[in-house]
Amino acid sequence: MKIEKAERLKRLPPYLFKEIDRQKEEVRAKGVDIIDLGVGDPDIPTPPHIIEALNKAALDPANHRYPSYSGMHDFNAAVARWYKRRFGVDLDPGTEVVTLIGSKEGIAHIPLALIDPGDIALVASPGYPVYHIGTQFAGGEAYFMDLLKENNFLPDLEAIAPEIGKKAKMMFINYPNNPTSAIADKDFFDSVVAFAREYNVIICHDAAYSEMAFDGYRPMSFLEVEGAKSVGIEFHSLSKTYNMTGWRIGFAVGCTDVIGALGQVKSNIDSGAFQAVQIAGITALEADQTCVENMRQTYTERRDILVAGLNSAGLSIEKPRATFYLWVEVPQGQTSAGFASLLLTEAGIVTTPGNGFGKAGEGYIRMALTVDRERIREAVERIKGIGF
Ligand SMILES: Cc1ncc(COP(=O)(O)O)c(C=O)c1O
């Protein structure tokens, strides 16, 4: 029997990391000791007190049944308390919070709640691919807002033509940003709220990296801005904050109608996150936050070693103030794919070509700080050994 895939899968863009994956396997097969700075997945284990909370909760039969699709009241209430402590924002856990099976799940599903076939979602390029693919799966179209160095990797909202603004149903933004590591200030979020009001565009701010910030900098929530809660929602994740990527737990908060619509989609697709994981999530959010400070310290040290090393190797880069990514401009005359390939074949270092995150990512590679200091030092030595 011939298996015919749906048009929505056939229309997906070609997998841009295919070539680097192929090269990685080829280099590995030669016995090269690969340093993988490609994937944004923390190498540090989940803190023990969170694992202990899971162990205990997993033994309780009450947690073995279907959870509520919108999240346990206790988890949503812990989220509301965390929001108040961290950002000074009030949330009603009953109507303004929904628990997610990782923030990716909510990001992928929100277009199903808001986008009709032919609708436009404003999406950043470069950006986390789930924004435009989720839009496409819902039958919508992504309009790409380029994130350029001269605009500090913020979208230029004034450059969006009024007819696009009028057609747009929603906008995805993400600060601190993957892959550029850029940050946003209150002025930017104010302009986003003004844009949302002018064009009736629902804002989805992805704040997955809100806690991964350095040198005393603490990113703000989009919901701190006046009027934000009436125009949009914010996605958060426990993945990077507490090294819990495999646990699949996150949440979305904000505008009641949008949160309700996302919950409606979820109630028809999934049955919520495992309650024992939600209980461990409560411990993560409410217990002593020294582990978060340790996480920041670890990435600060790694960042400093890699930034200094890259600069001494002739690649010019400033220290990012947030995220565990370095967005590195490739040397003159190189392409993203060409430079990533050179680093892999000549130095055994895996990086991600910037164009994989969208056309405007051409000319950059992304390096993730997900190996220890010794390996980063080793990577620097290897890079210094290549001529470019
Ligand atoms: C910008 C951004 N948003 C969301 C996610 C998804 O995180 P999770 O589904 O683990 O919460 C990621 C993961 O890398 C990300 O980079």
Short mmCIF file of C-alpha atoms and ligand atoms in Angstrom, two decimals:
data_model
loop_
_atom_site.label_atom_id
_atom_site.label_comp_id
_atom_site.label_asym_id
_atom_site.label_seq_id
_atom_site.Cartn_x
_atom_site.Cartn_y
_atom_site.Cartn_z
CA MET A 1 0.00 0.00 0.00
CA LYS A 2 1.27 3.47 -0.83
CA ILE A 3 1.19 5.75 2.19
CA GLU A 4 0.25 9.24 1.08
CA LYS A 5 1.24 11.90 3.58
CA ALA A 6 -1.06 14.86 4.20
CA GLU A 7 -0.39 18.06 2.30
CA ARG A 8 0.51 19.79 5.58
CA LEU A 9 3.48 17.47 5.96
CA LYS A 10 4.42 17.66 2.30
CA ARG A 11 4.44 21.44 2.50
CA LEU A 12 6.99 21.47 5.35
CA PRO A 13 10.26 23.13 4.36
CA PRO A 14 13.21 20.77 3.85
CA TYR A 15 14.99 19.91 7.09
CA LEU A 16 17.83 22.39 7.07
CA PHE A 17 19.96 20.56 9.61
CA LYS A 18 19.98 17.41 7.50
CA GLU A 19 23.35 18.18 5.92
CA ILE A 20 25.03 19.03 9.26
CA ASP A 21 23.54 15.85 10.80
CA ARG A 22 24.95 13.81 7.92
CA GLN A 23 28.37 15.41 8.33
CA LYS A 24 28.23 14.86 12.09
CA GLU A 25 27.69 11.12 11.60
CA GLU A 26 30.49 11.00 9.02
CA VAL A 27 32.94 12.74 11.37
CA ARG A 28 31.83 10.59 14.33
CA ALA A 29 32.34 7.42 12.26
CA LYS A 30 35.97 8.48 11.75
CA GLY A 31 36.39 8.34 15.53
CA VAL A 32 36.61 12.11 16.05
CA ASP A 33 35.88 13.29 19.60
CA ILE A 34 32.94 15.59 18.82
CA ILE A 35 32.14 18.67 20.94
CA ASP A 36 28.42 19.25 20.47
CA LEU A 37 27.38 22.89 20.80
CA GLY A 38 24.41 22.30 18.53
CA VAL A 39 21.46 21.41 20.72
CA GLY A 40 19.82 23.73 23.28
CA ASP A 41 19.41 21.02 25.91
CA PRO A 42 21.02 21.56 29.35
CA ASP A 43 23.70 19.00 30.26
CA ILE A 44 23.17 19.65 33.99
CA PRO A 45 20.85 17.28 35.91
CA THR A 46 17.54 18.32 37.49
CA PRO A 47 18.13 19.46 41.11
CA PRO A 48 17.70 16.58 43.63
CA HIS A 49 14.87 18.17 45.65
CA ILE A 50 12.70 18.26 42.49
CA ILE A 51 13.46 14.60 41.73
CA GLU A 52 12.58 13.69 45.34
CA ALA A 53 9.22 15.47 44.98
CA LEU A 54 8.53 13.44 41.82
CA ASN A 55 9.50 10.16 43.51
CA LYS A 56 7.09 10.79 46.35
CA ALA A 57 4.25 11.94 44.10
CA ALA A 58 4.75 8.99 41.71
CA LEU A 59 4.05 6.57 44.60
CA ASP A 60 0.63 8.10 45.27
CA PRO A 61 -2.11 6.26 43.29
CA ALA A 62 -4.18 9.48 43.20
CA ASN A 63 -1.62 10.76 40.72
CA HIS A 64 -1.93 7.77 38.39
CA ARG A 65 -5.25 8.83 36.91
CA TYR A 66 -5.98 11.26 34.07
CA PRO A 67 -4.96 14.76 35.10
CA SER A 68 -7.08 17.80 34.34
CA TYR A 69 -6.34 19.08 30.81
CA SER A 70 -5.92 22.66 32.06
CA GLY A 71 -3.61 21.72 34.92
CA MET A 72 -4.00 20.94 38.63
CA HIS A 73 -5.38 23.85 40.58
CA ASP A 74 -2.37 23.61 42.94
CA PHE A 75 0.12 23.88 40.06
CA ASN A 76 -1.72 26.81 38.46
CA ALA A 77 -1.90 28.51 41.87
CA ALA A 78 1.88 27.99 42.34
CA VAL A 79 2.41 29.58 38.90
CA ALA A 80 0.29 32.59 39.93
CA ARG A 81 2.30 33.00 43.17
CA TRP A 82 5.60 32.69 41.24
CA TYR A 83 4.42 35.34 38.78
CA LYS A 84 3.51 37.70 41.58
CA ARG A 85 6.89 37.17 43.31
CA ARG A 86 8.96 37.34 40.15
CA PHE A 87 7.16 40.00 38.08
CA GLY A 88 4.62 41.62 40.40
CA VAL A 89 1.83 40.52 38.04
CA ASP A 90 -1.50 39.26 39.43
CA LEU A 91 -3.02 36.19 37.77
CA ASP A 92 -6.22 34.28 38.43
CA PRO A 93 -5.13 30.62 38.53
CA GLY A 94 -8.62 29.54 37.45
CA THR A 95 -8.90 31.54 34.23
CA GLU A 96 -5.52 33.07 33.43
CA VAL A 97 -3.18 30.05 33.71
CA VAL A 98 -2.99 26.82 31.73
CA THR A 99 -0.47 24.04 32.38
CA LEU A 100 1.37 22.76 29.31
CA ILE A 101 3.19 19.54 28.45
CA GLY A 102 6.26 21.70 27.84
CA SER A 103 5.89 25.17 26.34
CA LYS A 104 6.47 23.70 22.84
CA GLU A 105 3.12 21.92 23.15
CA GLY A 106 1.26 25.18 23.81
CA ILE A 107 3.19 27.07 21.13
CA ALA A 108 2.36 24.40 18.55
CA HIS A 109 -1.32 24.33 19.56
CA ILE A 110 -2.11 28.03 19.96
CA PRO A 111 -2.49 28.61 16.18
CA LEU A 112 -5.22 25.90 16.18
CA ALA A 113 -7.09 28.09 18.66
CA LEU A 114 -6.66 31.38 16.80
CA ILE A 115 -5.82 30.88 13.13
CA ASP A 116 -8.28 30.10 10.35
CA PRO A 117 -7.08 28.97 6.91
CA GLY A 118 -5.49 31.93 5.13
CA ASP A 119 -4.92 33.98 8.32
CA ILE A 120 -1.52 35.51 8.92
CA ALA A 121 0.72 35.05 11.95
CA LEU A 122 3.63 37.48 12.35
CA VAL A 123 6.71 35.43 13.12
CA ALA A 124 10.36 36.35 13.65
CA SER A 125 13.15 35.26 11.33
CA PRO A 126 15.42 33.85 12.63
CA GLY A 127 13.21 32.19 15.21
CA TYR A 128 12.17 29.02 17.01
CA PRO A 129 10.71 26.97 14.12
CA VAL A 130 7.54 25.88 15.98
CA TYR A 131 5.95 29.34 15.52
CA HIS A 132 5.70 29.14 11.75
CA ILE A 133 5.19 25.38 11.55
CA GLY A 134 2.33 25.52 14.08
CA THR A 135 0.84 28.33 12.00
CA GLN A 136 1.19 26.30 8.83
CA PHE A 137 -0.39 23.21 10.44
CA ALA A 138 -3.42 25.36 11.31
CA GLY A 139 -3.74 26.40 7.65
CA GLY A 140 -2.34 29.88 8.25
CA GLU A 141 0.54 31.71 6.69
CA ALA A 142 3.61 33.08 8.44
CA TYR A 143 4.73 36.62 7.64
CA PHE A 144 8.36 36.87 8.64
CA MET A 145 9.66 39.85 10.59
CA ASP A 146 13.44 39.96 10.16
CA LEU A 147 15.54 40.26 13.31
CA LEU A 148 18.55 42.32 12.26
CA LYS A 149 21.70 43.31 14.11
CA GLU A 150 21.09 47.02 13.40
CA ASN A 151 17.75 46.75 15.25
CA ASN A 152 19.27 44.83 18.17
CA PHE A 153 17.49 41.75 16.83
CA LEU A 154 14.06 43.22 17.62
CA PRO A 155 11.40 43.23 14.87
CA ASP A 156 10.83 46.62 13.23
CA LEU A 157 7.07 46.90 13.78
CA GLU A 158 6.89 50.16 11.81
CA ALA A 159 8.20 48.34 8.75
CA ILE A 160 5.15 46.05 8.71
CA ALA A 161 2.81 47.31 5.97
CA PRO A 162 -0.66 48.33 7.26
CA GLU A 163 -2.36 45.79 4.96
CA ILE A 164 -0.28 43.01 6.57
CA GLY A 165 -1.02 44.36 10.06
CA LYS A 166 -4.75 44.38 9.26
CA LYS A 167 -4.65 40.82 7.92
CA ALA A 168 -2.56 39.48 10.80
CA LYS A 169 -4.40 37.54 13.50
CA MET A 170 -1.51 36.92 15.89
CA MET A 171 2.17 37.63 16.52
CA PHE A 172 4.85 35.45 18.10
CA ILE A 173 7.70 37.18 19.89
CA ASN A 174 10.42 35.67 22.07
CA TYR A 175 12.74 37.51 24.50
CA PRO A 176 15.28 36.61 25.73
CA ASN A 177 15.61 35.29 22.22
CA ASN A 178 16.53 31.98 20.70
CA PRO A 179 18.68 31.95 18.56
CA THR A 180 20.06 35.52 18.74
CA SER A 181 20.24 35.80 22.59
CA ALA A 182 18.83 39.34 22.22
CA ILE A 183 16.79 40.91 25.02
CA ALA A 184 13.83 43.31 24.98
CA ASP A 185 13.05 46.29 27.20
CA LYS A 186 9.81 47.94 28.31
CA ASP A 187 9.77 50.35 25.34
CA PHE A 188 9.72 47.42 22.94
CA PHE A 189 6.91 45.65 24.81
CA ASP A 190 4.97 48.96 24.96
CA SER A 191 5.22 49.23 21.18
CA VAL A 192 4.05 45.62 20.81
CA VAL A 193 0.94 46.35 22.91
CA ALA A 194 0.26 49.51 20.86
CA PHE A 195 0.64 47.49 17.63
CA ALA A 196 -1.70 44.79 18.98
CA ARG A 197 -4.34 47.42 19.78
CA GLU A 198 -3.99 49.23 16.46
CA TYR A 199 -4.34 46.10 14.33
CA ASN A 200 -6.27 43.78 16.63
CA VAL A 201 -3.41 41.27 16.69
CA ILE A 202 -3.14 38.72 19.54
CA ILE A 203 0.35 38.60 21.05
CA CYS A 204 2.03 35.35 22.09
CA HIS A 205 5.24 36.08 23.94
CA ASP A 206 7.54 33.11 24.47
CA ALA A 207 9.51 33.70 27.68
CA ALA A 208 11.13 30.25 27.90
CA TYR A 209 14.48 31.86 28.78
CA SER A 210 13.22 34.48 31.26
CA GLU A 211 15.30 33.03 34.13
CA MET A 212 18.47 32.36 32.15
CA ALA A 213 20.02 35.82 32.42
CA PHE A 214 23.36 37.00 33.67
CA ASP A 215 25.32 39.80 35.34
CA GLY A 216 22.36 40.75 37.55
CA TYR A 217 20.01 41.31 34.59
CA ARG A 218 16.46 40.02 35.16
CA PRO A 219 14.22 39.98 32.06
CA MET A 220 10.76 41.47 32.51
CA SER A 221 7.48 39.77 31.70
CA PHE A 222 5.50 41.07 28.73
CA LEU A 223 2.51 41.07 31.11
CA GLU A 224 4.15 43.77 33.25
CA VAL A 225 3.31 46.26 30.50
CA GLU A 226 0.04 48.13 30.87
CA GLY A 227 -2.72 46.60 28.78
CA ALA A 228 -0.70 43.49 27.86
CA LYS A 229 -3.05 41.09 29.59
CA SER A 230 -5.93 42.19 27.38
CA VAL A 231 -4.01 41.59 24.13
CA GLY A 232 -2.05 38.41 24.70
CA ILE A 233 -0.44 35.61 26.60
CA GLU A 234 3.03 34.56 27.69
CA PHE A 235 4.58 31.10 27.50
CA HIS A 236 6.96 29.83 30.18
CA SER A 237 8.86 26.65 30.65
CA LEU A 238 10.43 24.81 33.56
CA SER A 239 12.79 23.14 31.06
CA LYS A 240 15.73 25.54 31.11
CA THR A 241 15.14 27.18 34.51
CA TYR A 242 15.29 23.88 36.42
CA ASN A 243 17.06 21.60 33.89
CA MET A 244 13.81 19.73 33.30
CA THR A 245 13.69 19.47 29.50
CA GLY A 246 12.77 15.77 29.58
CA TRP A 247 9.99 16.20 32.12
CA ARG A 248 7.70 18.15 29.76
CA ILE A 249 6.18 20.86 31.88
CA GLY A 250 5.47 24.50 31.14
CA PHE A 251 2.59 26.95 31.26
CA ALA A 252 0.88 29.84 29.49
CA VAL A 253 -0.62 32.83 31.29
CA GLY A 254 -2.50 36.01 30.42
CA CYS A 255 -5.64 36.99 28.52
CA THR A 256 -8.56 34.86 29.78
CA ASP A 257 -10.12 34.39 26.33
CA VAL A 258 -6.85 33.26 24.73
CA ILE A 259 -5.99 30.94 27.64
CA GLY A 260 -9.54 29.54 27.45
CA ALA A 261 -9.23 28.95 23.69
CA LEU A 262 -5.91 27.14 24.15
CA GLY A 263 -7.47 25.03 26.91
CA GLN A 264 -10.33 24.15 24.56
CA VAL A 265 -7.86 22.86 21.94
CA LYS A 266 -5.97 20.90 24.59
CA SER A 267 -9.11 19.31 26.02
CA ASN A 268 -9.69 17.78 22.60
CA ILE A 269 -6.11 16.64 22.02
CA ASP A 270 -4.32 15.75 25.27
CA SER A 271 -5.13 14.98 28.87
CA GLY A 272 -2.66 17.24 30.60
CA ALA A 273 0.74 16.71 32.21
CA PHE A 274 1.36 13.76 34.60
CA GLN A 275 0.24 14.97 38.03
CA ALA A 276 3.44 13.76 39.72
CA VAL A 277 5.39 16.01 37.33
CA GLN A 278 3.09 18.93 38.15
CA ILE A 279 3.65 18.31 41.89
CA ALA A 280 7.42 18.25 41.30
CA GLY A 281 6.89 21.47 39.30
CA ILE A 282 5.27 23.10 42.35
CA THR A 283 8.37 22.18 44.36
CA ALA A 284 10.57 23.67 41.61
CA LEU A 285 8.68 26.98 41.62
CA GLU A 286 8.21 27.29 45.40
CA ALA A 287 11.35 25.82 47.00
CA ASP A 288 14.59 27.68 47.58
CA GLN A 289 15.82 29.12 44.24
CA THR A 290 19.55 28.59 44.84
CA CYS A 291 19.54 26.02 42.01
CA VAL A 292 18.45 28.75 39.57
CA GLU A 293 21.28 31.00 40.76
CA ASN A 294 23.72 28.08 40.32
CA MET A 295 22.43 27.54 36.78
CA ARG A 296 23.06 31.22 35.96
CA GLN A 297 26.56 30.99 37.47
CA THR A 298 27.42 27.90 35.42
CA TYR A 299 26.39 29.50 32.12
CA THR A 300 28.03 32.82 33.02
CA GLU A 301 31.38 31.03 33.45
CA ARG A 302 30.98 29.06 30.23
CA ARG A 303 29.86 32.15 28.32
CA ASP A 304 32.87 34.13 29.50
CA ILE A 305 35.33 31.42 28.44
CA LEU A 306 33.75 30.95 24.99
CA VAL A 307 33.28 34.67 24.27
CA ALA A 308 36.90 35.47 25.23
CA GLY A 309 38.12 32.46 23.24
CA LEU A 310 36.15 33.31 20.10
CA ASN A 311 37.34 36.90 20.20
CA SER A 312 40.94 35.80 20.53
CA ALA A 313 40.38 33.40 17.60
CA GLY A 314 39.31 36.37 15.45
CA LEU A 315 35.51 36.03 15.66
CA SER A 316 34.03 39.21 17.06
CA ILE A 317 31.26 38.68 19.61
CA GLU A 318 29.89 40.50 22.66
CA LYS A 319 28.80 38.79 25.87
CA PRO A 320 25.06 37.98 25.66
CA ARG A 321 23.07 39.04 28.72
CA ALA A 322 20.68 36.10 28.53
CA THR A 323 20.09 32.57 27.14
CA PHE A 324 22.74 29.88 26.76
CA TYR A 325 23.32 30.71 23.10
CA LEU A 326 26.02 32.66 21.31
CA TRP A 327 24.93 34.12 17.96
CA VAL A 328 28.19 34.35 16.10
CA GLU A 329 28.72 36.21 12.84
CA VAL A 330 30.60 34.02 10.37
CA PRO A 331 33.89 35.29 8.92
CA GLN A 332 33.66 37.41 5.75
CA GLY A 333 33.08 35.39 2.64
CA GLN A 334 31.64 32.42 4.55
CA THR A 335 28.03 31.20 4.70
CA SER A 336 26.27 29.82 7.77
CA ALA A 337 26.28 26.29 6.38
CA GLY A 338 29.85 26.56 5.10
CA PHE A 339 31.25 27.81 8.41
CA ALA A 340 29.30 25.25 10.48
CA SER A 341 30.64 22.58 8.17
CA LEU A 342 34.22 23.89 8.50
CA LEU A 343 34.00 23.84 12.32
CA LEU A 344 32.72 20.29 12.21
CA THR A 345 35.12 18.81 9.71
CA GLU A 346 38.25 20.73 10.81
CA ALA A 347 37.63 20.93 14.57
CA GLY A 348 34.98 18.32 15.40
CA ILE A 349 32.69 21.05 16.76
CA VAL A 350 28.95 20.89 16.11
CA THR A 351 27.17 24.24 15.80
CA THR A 352 23.86 25.20 14.24
CA PRO A 353 23.85 27.13 10.95
CA GLY A 354 21.84 30.33 11.47
CA ASN A 355 19.84 29.97 8.25
CA GLY A 356 18.20 26.89 9.80
CA PHE A 357 16.22 29.35 11.96
CA GLY A 358 15.04 31.39 8.95
CA LYS A 359 16.46 33.31 6.00
CA ALA A 360 17.49 36.29 8.13
CA GLY A 361 19.73 33.97 10.15
CA GLU A 362 22.10 33.63 7.18
CA GLY A 363 25.58 34.85 8.05
CA TYR A 364 25.47 33.47 11.62
CA ILE A 365 25.97 30.24 13.52
CA ARG A 366 24.49 29.44 16.92
CA MET A 367 26.61 27.89 19.66
CA ALA A 368 24.92 26.44 22.77
CA LEU A 369 26.77 26.53 26.10
CA THR A 370 25.78 22.96 26.89
CA VAL A 371 29.19 21.39 27.59
CA ASP A 372 31.40 21.97 30.64
CA ARG A 373 34.20 24.54 30.96
CA GLU A 374 36.95 22.07 30.08
CA ARG A 375 35.22 21.10 26.84
CA ILE A 376 34.62 24.76 26.00
CA ARG A 377 38.33 25.47 26.52
CA GLU A 378 39.11 22.51 24.29
CA ALA A 379 36.67 23.87 21.65
CA VAL A 380 38.41 27.25 21.77
CA GLU A 381 41.83 25.65 21.26
CA ARG A 382 40.53 23.69 18.30
CA ILE A 383 38.93 26.80 16.73
CA LYS A 384 42.20 28.71 17.13
CA GLY A 385 43.86 25.92 15.17
CA ILE A 386 41.72 26.49 12.07
CA GLY A 387 42.66 29.18 9.61
CA PHE A 388 39.73 31.33 8.45
C1 LIG B 1 12.40 29.78 22.28
C2 LIG B 1 11.93 28.46 22.80
N1 LIG B 1 10.66 28.34 23.17
C3 LIG B 1 10.18 27.18 23.63
C4 LIG B 1 10.98 26.07 23.73
C5 LIG B 1 10.37 24.79 24.18
O1 LIG B 1 10.69 24.44 25.47
P1 LIG B 1 9.87 23.35 26.27
O2 LIG B 1 8.88 22.71 25.34
O3 LIG B 1 10.89 22.37 26.75
O4 LIG B 1 9.18 24.08 27.39
C6 LIG B 1 12.31 26.14 23.35
C7 LIG B 1 13.18 24.95 23.42
O5 LIG B 1 14.31 24.93 23.05
C8 LIG B 1 12.80 27.38 22.87
O6 LIG B 1 14.07 27.52 22.47
#
